XYZ file of C-alpha atoms in Angstrom:
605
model
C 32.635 94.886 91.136
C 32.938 96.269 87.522
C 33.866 100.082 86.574
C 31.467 103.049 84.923
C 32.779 106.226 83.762
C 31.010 108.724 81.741
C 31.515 112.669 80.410
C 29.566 114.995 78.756
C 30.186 118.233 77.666
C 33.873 117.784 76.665
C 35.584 118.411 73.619
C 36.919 115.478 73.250
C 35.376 112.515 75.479
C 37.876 109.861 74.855
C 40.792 110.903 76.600
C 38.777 111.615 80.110
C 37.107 108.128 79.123
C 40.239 106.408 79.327
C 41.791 108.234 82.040
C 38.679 107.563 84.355
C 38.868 103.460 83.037
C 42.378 103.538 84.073
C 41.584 104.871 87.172
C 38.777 102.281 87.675
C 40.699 99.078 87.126
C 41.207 98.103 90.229
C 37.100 97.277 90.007
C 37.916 94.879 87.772
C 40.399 93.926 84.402
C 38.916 91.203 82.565
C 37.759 93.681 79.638
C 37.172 97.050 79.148
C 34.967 99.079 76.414
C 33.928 102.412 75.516
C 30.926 103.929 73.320
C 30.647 107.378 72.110
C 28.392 110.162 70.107
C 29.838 112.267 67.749
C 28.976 113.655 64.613
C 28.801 110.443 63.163
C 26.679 108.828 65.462
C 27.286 106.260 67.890
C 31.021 104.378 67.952
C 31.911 101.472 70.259
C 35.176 99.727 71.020
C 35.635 97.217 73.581
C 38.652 94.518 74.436
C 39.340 91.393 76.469
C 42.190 92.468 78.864
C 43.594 95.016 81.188
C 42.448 99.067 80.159
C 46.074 98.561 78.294
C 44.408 96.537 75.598
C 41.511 98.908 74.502
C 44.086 102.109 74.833
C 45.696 100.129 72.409
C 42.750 99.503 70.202
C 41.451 102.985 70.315
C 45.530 104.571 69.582
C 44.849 102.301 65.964
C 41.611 103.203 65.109
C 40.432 106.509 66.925
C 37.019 107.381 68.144
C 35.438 110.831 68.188
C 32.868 111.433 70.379
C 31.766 114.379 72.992
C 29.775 112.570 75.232
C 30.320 108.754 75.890
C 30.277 105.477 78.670
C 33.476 103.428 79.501
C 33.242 100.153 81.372
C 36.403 98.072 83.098
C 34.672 94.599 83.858
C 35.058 91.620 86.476
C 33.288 89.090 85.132
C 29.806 87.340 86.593
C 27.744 86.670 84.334
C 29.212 84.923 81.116
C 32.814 84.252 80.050
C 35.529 86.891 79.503
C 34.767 87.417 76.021
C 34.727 90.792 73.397
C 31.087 90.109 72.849
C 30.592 90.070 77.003
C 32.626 92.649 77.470
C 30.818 96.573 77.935
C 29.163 98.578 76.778
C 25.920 96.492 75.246
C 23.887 97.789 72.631
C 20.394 97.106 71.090
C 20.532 95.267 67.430
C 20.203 99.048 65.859
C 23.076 100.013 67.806
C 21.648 102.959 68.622
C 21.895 102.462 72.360
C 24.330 101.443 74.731
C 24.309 100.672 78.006
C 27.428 100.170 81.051
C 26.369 97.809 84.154
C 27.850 96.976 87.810
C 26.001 94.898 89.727
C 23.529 91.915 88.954
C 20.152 91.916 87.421
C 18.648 89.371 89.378
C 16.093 88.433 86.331
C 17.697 88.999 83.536
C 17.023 85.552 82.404
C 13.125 85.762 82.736
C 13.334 89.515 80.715
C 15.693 87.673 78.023
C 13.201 85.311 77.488
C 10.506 87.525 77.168
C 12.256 89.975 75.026
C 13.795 87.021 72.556
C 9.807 85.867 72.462
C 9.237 89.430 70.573
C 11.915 88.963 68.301
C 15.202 90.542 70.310
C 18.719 88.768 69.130
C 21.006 88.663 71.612
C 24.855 88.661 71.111
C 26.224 88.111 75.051
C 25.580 86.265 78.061
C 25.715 88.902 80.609
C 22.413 90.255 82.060
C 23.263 93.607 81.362
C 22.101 93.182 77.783
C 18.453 92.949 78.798
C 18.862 97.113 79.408
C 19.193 98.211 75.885
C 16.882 95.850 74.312
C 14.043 97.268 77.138
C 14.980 100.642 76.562
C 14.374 100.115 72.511
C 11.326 97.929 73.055
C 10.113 101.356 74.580
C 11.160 103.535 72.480
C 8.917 101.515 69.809
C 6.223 101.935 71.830
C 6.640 106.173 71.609
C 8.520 106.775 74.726
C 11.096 109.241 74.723
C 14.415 108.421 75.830
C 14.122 109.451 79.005
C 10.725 107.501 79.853
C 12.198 104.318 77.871
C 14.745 104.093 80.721
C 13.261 104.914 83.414
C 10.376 102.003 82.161
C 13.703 99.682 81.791
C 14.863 99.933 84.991
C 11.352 100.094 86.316
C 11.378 95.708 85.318
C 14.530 95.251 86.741
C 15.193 93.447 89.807
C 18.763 92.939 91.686
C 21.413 95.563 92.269
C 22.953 97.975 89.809
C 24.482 101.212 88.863
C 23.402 102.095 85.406
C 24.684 104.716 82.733
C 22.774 104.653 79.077
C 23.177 106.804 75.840
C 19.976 106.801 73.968
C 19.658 107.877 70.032
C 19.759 111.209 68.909
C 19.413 112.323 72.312
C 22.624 114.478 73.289
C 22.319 113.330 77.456
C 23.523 110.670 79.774
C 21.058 108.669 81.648
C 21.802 107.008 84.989
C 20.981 105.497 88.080
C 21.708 103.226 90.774
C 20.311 100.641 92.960
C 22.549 99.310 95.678
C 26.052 99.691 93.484
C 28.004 102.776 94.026
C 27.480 105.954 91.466
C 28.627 109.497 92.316
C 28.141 112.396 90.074
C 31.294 115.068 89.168
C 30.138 118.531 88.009
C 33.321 120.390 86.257
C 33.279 124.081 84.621
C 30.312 123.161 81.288
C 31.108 119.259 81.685
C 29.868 116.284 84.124
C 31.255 113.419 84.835
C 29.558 109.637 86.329
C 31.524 107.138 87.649
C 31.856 104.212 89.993
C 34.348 105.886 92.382
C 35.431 109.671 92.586
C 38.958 108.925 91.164
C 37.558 108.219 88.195
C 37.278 112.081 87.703
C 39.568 113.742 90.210
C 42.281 115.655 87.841
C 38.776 117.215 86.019
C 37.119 118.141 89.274
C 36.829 117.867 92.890
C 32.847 118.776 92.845
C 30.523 115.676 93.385
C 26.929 114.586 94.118
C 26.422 111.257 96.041
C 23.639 109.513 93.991
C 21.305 107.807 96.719
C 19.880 104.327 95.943
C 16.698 104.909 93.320
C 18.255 108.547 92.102
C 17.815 109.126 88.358
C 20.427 111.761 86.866
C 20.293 112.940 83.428
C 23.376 114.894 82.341
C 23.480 117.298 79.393
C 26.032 119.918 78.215
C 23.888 122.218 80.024
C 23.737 120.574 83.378
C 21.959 117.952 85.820
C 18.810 117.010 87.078
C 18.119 114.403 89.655
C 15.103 113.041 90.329
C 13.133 109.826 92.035
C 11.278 106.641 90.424
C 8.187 108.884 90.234
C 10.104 111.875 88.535
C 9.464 113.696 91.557
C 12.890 116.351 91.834
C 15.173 115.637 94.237
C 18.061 117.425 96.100
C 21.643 116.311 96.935
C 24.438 118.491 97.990
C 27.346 119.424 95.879
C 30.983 118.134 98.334
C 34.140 118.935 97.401
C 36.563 115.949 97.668
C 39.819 116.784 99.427
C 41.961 114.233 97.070
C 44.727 115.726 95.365
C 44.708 113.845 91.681
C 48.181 112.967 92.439
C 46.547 110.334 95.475
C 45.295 108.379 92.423
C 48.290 108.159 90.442
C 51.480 105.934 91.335
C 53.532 108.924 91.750
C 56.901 107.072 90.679
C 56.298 104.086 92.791
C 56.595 100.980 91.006
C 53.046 99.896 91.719
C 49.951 101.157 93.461
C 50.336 98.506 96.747
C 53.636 99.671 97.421
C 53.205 103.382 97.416
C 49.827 102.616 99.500
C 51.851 100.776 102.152
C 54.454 103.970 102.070
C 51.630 106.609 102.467
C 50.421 104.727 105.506
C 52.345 107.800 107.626
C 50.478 109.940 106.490
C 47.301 108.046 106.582
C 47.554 107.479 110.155
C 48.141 110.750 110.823
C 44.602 111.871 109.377
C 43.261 108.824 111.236
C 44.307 110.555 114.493
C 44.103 113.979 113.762
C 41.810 115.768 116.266
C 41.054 112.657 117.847
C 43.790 112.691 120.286
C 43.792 114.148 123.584
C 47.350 113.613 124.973
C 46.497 115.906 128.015
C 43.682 113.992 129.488
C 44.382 110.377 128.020
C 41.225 110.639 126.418
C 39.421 110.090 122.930
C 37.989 113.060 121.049
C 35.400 112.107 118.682
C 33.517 115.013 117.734
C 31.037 113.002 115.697
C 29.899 111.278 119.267
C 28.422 113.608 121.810
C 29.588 112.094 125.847
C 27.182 109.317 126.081
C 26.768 108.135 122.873
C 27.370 104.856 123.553
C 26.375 104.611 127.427
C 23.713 101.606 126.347
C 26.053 99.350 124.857
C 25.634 96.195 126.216
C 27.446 93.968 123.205
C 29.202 94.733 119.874
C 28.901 93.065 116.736
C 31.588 94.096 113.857
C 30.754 92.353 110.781
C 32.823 92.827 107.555
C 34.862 90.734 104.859
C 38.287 89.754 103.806
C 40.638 92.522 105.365
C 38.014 94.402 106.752
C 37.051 91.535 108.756
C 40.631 91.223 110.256
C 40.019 94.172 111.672
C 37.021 93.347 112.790
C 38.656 90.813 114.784
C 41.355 93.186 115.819
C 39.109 95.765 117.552
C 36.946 92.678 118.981
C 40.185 91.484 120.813
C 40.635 95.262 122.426
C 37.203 95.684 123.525
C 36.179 92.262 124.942
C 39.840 92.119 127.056
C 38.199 95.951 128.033
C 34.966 93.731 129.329
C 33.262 95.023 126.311
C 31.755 91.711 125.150
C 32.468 92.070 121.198
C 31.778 89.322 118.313
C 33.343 89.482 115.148
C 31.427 88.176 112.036
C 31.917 87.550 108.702
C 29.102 89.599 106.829
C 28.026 87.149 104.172
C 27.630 84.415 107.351
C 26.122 87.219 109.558
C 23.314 87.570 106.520
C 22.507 83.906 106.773
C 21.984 83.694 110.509
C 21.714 86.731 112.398
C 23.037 86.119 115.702
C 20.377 87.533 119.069
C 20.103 90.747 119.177
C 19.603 92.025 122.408
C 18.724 95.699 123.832
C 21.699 97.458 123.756
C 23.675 95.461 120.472
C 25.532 97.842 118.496
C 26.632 96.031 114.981
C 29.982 97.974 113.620
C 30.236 97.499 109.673
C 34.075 97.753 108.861
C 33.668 98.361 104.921
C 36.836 100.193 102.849
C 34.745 101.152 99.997
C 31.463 101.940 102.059
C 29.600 99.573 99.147
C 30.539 96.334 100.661
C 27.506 93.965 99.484
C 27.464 90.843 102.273
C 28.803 93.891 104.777
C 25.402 96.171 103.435
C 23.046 93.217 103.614
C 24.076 92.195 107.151
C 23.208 95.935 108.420
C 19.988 95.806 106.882
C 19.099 92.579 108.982
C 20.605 93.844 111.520
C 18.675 97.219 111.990
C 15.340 95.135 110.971
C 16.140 93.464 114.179
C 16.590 96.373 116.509
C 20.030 97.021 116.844
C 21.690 100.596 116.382
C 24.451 100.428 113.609
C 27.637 102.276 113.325
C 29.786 102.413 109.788
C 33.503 102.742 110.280
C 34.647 103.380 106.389
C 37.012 105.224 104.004
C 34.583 107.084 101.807
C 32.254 109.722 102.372
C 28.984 109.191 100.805
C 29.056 105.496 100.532
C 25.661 103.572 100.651
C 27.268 102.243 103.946
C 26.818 105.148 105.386
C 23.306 105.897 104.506
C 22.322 102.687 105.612
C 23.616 103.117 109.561
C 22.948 105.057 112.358
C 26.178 106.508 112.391
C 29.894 106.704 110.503
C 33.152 107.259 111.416
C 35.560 108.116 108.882
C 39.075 106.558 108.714
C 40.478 109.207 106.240
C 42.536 106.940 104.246
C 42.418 108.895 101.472
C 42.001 107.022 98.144
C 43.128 103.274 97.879
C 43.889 101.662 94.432
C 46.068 98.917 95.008
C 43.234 95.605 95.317
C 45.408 94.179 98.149
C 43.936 96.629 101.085
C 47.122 98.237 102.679
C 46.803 101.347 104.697
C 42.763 101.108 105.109
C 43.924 98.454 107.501
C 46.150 100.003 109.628
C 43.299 102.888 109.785
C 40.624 100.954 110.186
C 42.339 99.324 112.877
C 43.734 102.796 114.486
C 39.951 104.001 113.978
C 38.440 101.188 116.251
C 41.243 101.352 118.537
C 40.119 105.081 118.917
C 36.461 104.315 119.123
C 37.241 100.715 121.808
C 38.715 103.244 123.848
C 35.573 105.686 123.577
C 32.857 103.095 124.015
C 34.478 102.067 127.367
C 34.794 105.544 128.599
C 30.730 105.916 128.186
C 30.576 102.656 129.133
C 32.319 102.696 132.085
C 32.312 106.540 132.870
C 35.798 106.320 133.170
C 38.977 105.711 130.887
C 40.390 102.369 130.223
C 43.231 101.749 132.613
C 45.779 101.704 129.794
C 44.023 104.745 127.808
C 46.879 107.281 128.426
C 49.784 104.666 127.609
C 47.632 103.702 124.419
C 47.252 107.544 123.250
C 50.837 107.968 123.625
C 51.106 104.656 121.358
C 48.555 105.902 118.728
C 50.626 109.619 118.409
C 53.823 108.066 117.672
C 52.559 105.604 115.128
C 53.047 107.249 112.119
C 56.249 107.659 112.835
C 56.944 104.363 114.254
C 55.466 103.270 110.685
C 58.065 105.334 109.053
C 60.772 104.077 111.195
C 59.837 100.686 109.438
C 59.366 101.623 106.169
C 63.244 103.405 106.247
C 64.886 100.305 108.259
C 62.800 96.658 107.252
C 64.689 93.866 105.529
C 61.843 92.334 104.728
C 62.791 92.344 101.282
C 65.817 89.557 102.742
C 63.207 87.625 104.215
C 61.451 87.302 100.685
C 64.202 86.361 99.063
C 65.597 83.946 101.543
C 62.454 81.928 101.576
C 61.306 82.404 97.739
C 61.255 78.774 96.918
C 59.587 77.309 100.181
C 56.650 74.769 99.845
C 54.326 77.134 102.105
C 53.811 80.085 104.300
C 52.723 80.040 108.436
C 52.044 83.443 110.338
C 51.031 82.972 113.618
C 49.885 85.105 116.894
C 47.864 85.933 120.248
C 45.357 88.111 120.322
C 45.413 91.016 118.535
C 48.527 89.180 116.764
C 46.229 86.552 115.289
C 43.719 88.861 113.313
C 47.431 90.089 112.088
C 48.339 86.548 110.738
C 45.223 85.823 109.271
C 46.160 89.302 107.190
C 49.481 88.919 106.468
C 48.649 85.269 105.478
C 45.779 87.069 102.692
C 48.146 89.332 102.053
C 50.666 86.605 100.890
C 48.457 84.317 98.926
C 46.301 86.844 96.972
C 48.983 88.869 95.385
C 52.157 85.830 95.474
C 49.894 83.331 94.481
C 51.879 80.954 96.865
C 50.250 78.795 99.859
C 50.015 80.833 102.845
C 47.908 80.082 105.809
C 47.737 82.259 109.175
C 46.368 80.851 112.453
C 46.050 80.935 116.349
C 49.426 80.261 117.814
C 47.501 77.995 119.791
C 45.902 75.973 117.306
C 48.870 74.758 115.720
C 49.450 71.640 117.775
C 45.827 70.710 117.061
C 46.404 70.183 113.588
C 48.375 72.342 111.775
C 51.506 71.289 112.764
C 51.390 68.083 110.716
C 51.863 70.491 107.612
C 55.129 71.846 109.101
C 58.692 70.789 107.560
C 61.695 72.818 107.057
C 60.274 74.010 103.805
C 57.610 75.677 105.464
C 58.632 79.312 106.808
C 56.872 80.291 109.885
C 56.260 84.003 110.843
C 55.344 84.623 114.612
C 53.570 87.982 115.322
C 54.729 89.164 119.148
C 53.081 92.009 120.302
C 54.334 92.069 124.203
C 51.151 90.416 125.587
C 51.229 86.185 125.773
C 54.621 86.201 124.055
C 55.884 83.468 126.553
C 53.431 81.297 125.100
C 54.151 82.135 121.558
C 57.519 81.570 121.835
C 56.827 78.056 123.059
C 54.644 77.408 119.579
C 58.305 78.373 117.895
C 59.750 76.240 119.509
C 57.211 73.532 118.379
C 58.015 74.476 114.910
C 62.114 74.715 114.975
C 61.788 71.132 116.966
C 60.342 69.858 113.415
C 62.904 72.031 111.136
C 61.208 75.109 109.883
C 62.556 78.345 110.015
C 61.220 81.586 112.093
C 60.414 84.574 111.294
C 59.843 86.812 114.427
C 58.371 90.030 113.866
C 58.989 91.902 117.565
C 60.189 94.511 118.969
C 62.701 92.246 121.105
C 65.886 92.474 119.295
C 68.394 91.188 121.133
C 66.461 89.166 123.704
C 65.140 85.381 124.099
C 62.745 86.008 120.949
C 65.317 86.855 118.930
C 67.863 84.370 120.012
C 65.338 81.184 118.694
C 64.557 82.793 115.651
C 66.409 82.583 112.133
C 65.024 86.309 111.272
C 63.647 89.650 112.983
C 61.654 91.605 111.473
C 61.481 94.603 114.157
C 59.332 97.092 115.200
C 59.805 99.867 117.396
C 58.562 99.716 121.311
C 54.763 100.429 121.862
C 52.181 99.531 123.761
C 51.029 96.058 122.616
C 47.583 96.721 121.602
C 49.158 98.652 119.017
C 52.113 96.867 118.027
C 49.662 94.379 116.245
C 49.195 97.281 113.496
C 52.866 97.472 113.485
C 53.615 94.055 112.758
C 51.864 94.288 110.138
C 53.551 96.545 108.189
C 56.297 94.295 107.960
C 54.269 91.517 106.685
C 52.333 93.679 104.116
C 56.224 94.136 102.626
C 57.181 90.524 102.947
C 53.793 89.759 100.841
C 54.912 93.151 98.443
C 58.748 91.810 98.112
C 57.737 87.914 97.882
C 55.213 89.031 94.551
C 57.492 91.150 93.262
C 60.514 88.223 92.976
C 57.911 85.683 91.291
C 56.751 89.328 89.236
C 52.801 88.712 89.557
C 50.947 91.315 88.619
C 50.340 93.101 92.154
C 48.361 95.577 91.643
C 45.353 92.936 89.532
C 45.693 89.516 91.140
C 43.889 87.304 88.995
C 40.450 86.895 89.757
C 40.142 89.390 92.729
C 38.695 92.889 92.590
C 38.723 95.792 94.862
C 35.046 96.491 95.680
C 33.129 93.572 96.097
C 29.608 94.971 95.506
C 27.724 91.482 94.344
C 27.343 88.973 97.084
């Protein structure tokens, strides 16, 4: 949940430093540090606040360095303080050490190491790591041995990066937290995420869970717990550094929700087959999924809409399909029967409920499938198989276009899994490939004509938010409702149409805006639930395709969207409701790209 960087073999290490922390902060903003070597030995700055604050900092009293760590924290373990803030150091200050993830017992180490005469200046657990490491070193280890011995006593997850003395070399690893390795012309990068790096080079090593990498100006070597050389492959990363910049949009959400065109059309791409009707999916030979007998999809937050989303499709396909939330899905692992294929939906691929609930799940027999946006992710080491969405990189912490891909993605692969299911094509498979090839520009369409920005502004002073839908609709309301509340700040719920007169429809007055999700399937009964509503006084908010018909007569707005088939009108109703949430924000100016107390990748449980 917190952000690493690291260089070596620059110049100048500070400016790619900051650059990759800037990059990072969508991992988290509570503070943000940086230490590095130079001639003068080791200097460290760090600050409580957004990356903002220790550019600051370092602009009025400049570091020089050539090799060094950065760090962009979300807090866990202790307050948001300077002294909690990263990198930590042992009491020489000698080394320093960068963290994501939780050392599981810290607290036991702490006590062990204050017991031999360690001071301690934070409360995170990360601080255990340089006071190990020097505890070694005064035992006659060399640098490299005193971490590897450090990490050897540490239980939990993490993704490590450590300068150590005199010695002119980055040491690293990781343990079930994401770390991926750049390799430049004479320099190397470590970081968290690949943007990190991106406008130095598009070159990088997937670290696997229990790799060690030391970097020197010289180059890399990777190796196990034991020592033992290992190999990974050098990838090049098709990002252009421009897909990690804001490119003269305002903020990072909004020019997400704008690329989503072009998104969708990678989605797609190749995966189409308007010919037959069918679903090309090169990464599934015919019969890949002939055995399926049930689907579970477990995932979190948006993920887990989509989830939903695909579960809807595939059990109206008599697939039966079961959406779970990950974190519950760890707790109690539902039966697992011959022929249960789980589907983890995870943006970031590092997910930790989402990678905990495939490890139960494979320990009980069932094949596993990862449907993500990044390449390399411990997600996809974990399954059986992957499927790509092809996203491309997504800063913004409100999830934007993943959705809509993930949700074209399982569309794609529903359709698949009934063909070898079945033997045959869905009956609706041509009509739905015909719906899926004009969706990027039926995205655009929105994106030049919605006045959702009205709708924002109209209702900016309401007591609470509604979105409600049918089927694939209601995964749609339960995101547009997140969407809402975690970057306005304002009380948004989203439910079953259908629910609402067993409760929820005591919280309705005419201060409570509802938006109804039609998709063309059960909108009879839908428009009966608005009814319900305008009976008590609150305004509607129809987001259809039905312009000038019975929908839009009873409603006080339309949001449209362009004809389609309805299993895929769901993805574009919620285009329009990703803007609402964008517009709403933007009026009460909250700080959309950071909502307080949210992150991007949640990688601690």
């Amino acid at each position: 949940m917190c952000g690493i960087t690291a260089c070596i073999g620059t110049a100048d290490s500070v400016d790619p430093l900051m650059s990759g922390l800037k990059r990072l902060e969508y991992r988290g903003y509570d503070s943000a540090g940086l230490a590095v070597k130079g001639q003068d030995g080791l200097s460290l700055t760090k600050r409580v606040g957004e990356v903002s604050e220790l550019a600051s900092a370092v602009e009025q009293d400049s570091l020089d360095g050539t090799f060094g760590i950065g760090h962009t924290r979300w807090a866990t373990h202790g307050g948001v303080t300077n002294e909690n803030a990263h990198p930590h150091t042992d009491e020489s200050g000698n080394i320093a050490v960068v963290h994501n993830g939780i050392i599981g017992n810290f607290q036991s180490l702490r006590t062990e190491l204050e017991a031999n005469g360690h001071v301690f200046s934070s409360e995170t657990d990360t601080e255990v790591v340089p006071h190990l490491i020097e505890e070694s070193l005064r035992d006659g280890a060399t640098p490299e041995e005193a971490f590897r011995s450090a990490v050897g006593r540490l239980s939990g997850t993490y993704a490590l990066a450590a300068i150590i003395g005199d010695e002119d070399a980055i040491f690293a690893t990781r343990s079930g937290s994401p770390l991926v390795l750049g390799i430049g012309d004479g320099e190397y990068f470590l970081a968290s995420d690949v943007p990190a790096f991106i406008p130095y080079t598009d070159r990088v090593v997937y670290l696997h869970d229990g790799d060690f990498v030391v970097t020197t100006r010289d180059g890399y070597t990777i190796s196990d717990a034991a020592g033992r050389p290992v190999d990974r492959s050098v990838e090049t990363v098709d990002w252009d550094p421009e897909t990690a910049t804001k490119g003269g949009y305002e903020h990072f959400m909004y020019k997400e929700i704008h690329e989503q065109p072009g998104a969708l059309r990678r989605t797609i791409h190749g995966r189409l087959n308007p010919l037959s009707g069918g679903v090309e999916l090169e990464e599934f030979p015919s019969g890949t999924f002939a055995d399926v007998r049930q689907i579970h999809l477990v995932a979190m937050g948006t993920s887990h809409h989509a989830g939903m989303y695909a579960a809807s499709l595939l059990s109206a396909l008599d697939i039966p399909a079961f959406p779970f939330m990950a974190g519950e899905y760890a707790v109690t692992v539902p039966p697992v029967t011959p022929g249960t294929l789980v589907i983890a939906v995870s943006q970031s691929g590092e997910t930790a409920d989402t990678l905990d609930a495939v490890r139960r799940a494979r320990a009980a027999g069932a094949k596993t499938l990862a449907l993500t946006n990044v390449v390399g992710s411990s997600i996809t080491r974990e399954c059986d198989d992957e499927l790509l969405i092809r996203a491309g990189p997504e800063i913004g912490v409100a999830a934007t276009k993943t959705f809509s891909s993930q949700v074209t993605a399982l569309t794609l692969l529903a359709e698949r899994i009934v063909e070898d299911v079945t033997g045959t094509a869905s009956t609706d498979a041509a009509e739905i490939i015909d719906a899926l090839s004009r969706l990027p520009g039926d995205v655009q369409e929105i994106l030049d004509t919605s006045t959702s920005r009205d709708v924002a502004a109209e209702y900016q002073d309401s007591d609470a938010y509604f979105f409600i839908g049918r089927g694939v609709a209601h995964p749609v309301a339960l995101e547009g409702a997140l969407k809402f509340k975690e970057i306005s700040y304002e009380h948004a719920e989203g439910f079953a149409a259908s629910e609402l007169k067993h409760g929820p429809l005591a919280l309705v007055t005419p201060f409570t805006p509802v938006f109804a999700i039609f998709t063309g399937k059960e909108d009879e009964a839908t428009l009966s639930n608005v009814k319900e509503v305008q009976a008590r006084g609150a305004p509607v908010i129809a987001v259809t395709s039905d312009r000038d018909g019975e929908i839009a007569e009873f409603a006080d707005h339309v949001l449209s969207i362009p004809e389609t088939h309805p299993d895929v009108a769901g993805i574009l109703a919620n285009v329009q409701l990703q803007l609402v949430a964008y517009h709403a924000a933007k009026l009460l100016d909250r700080p959309i790209d950071k909502p307080r107390n949210l992150a991007k990748c949640v990688t601690v449980e």
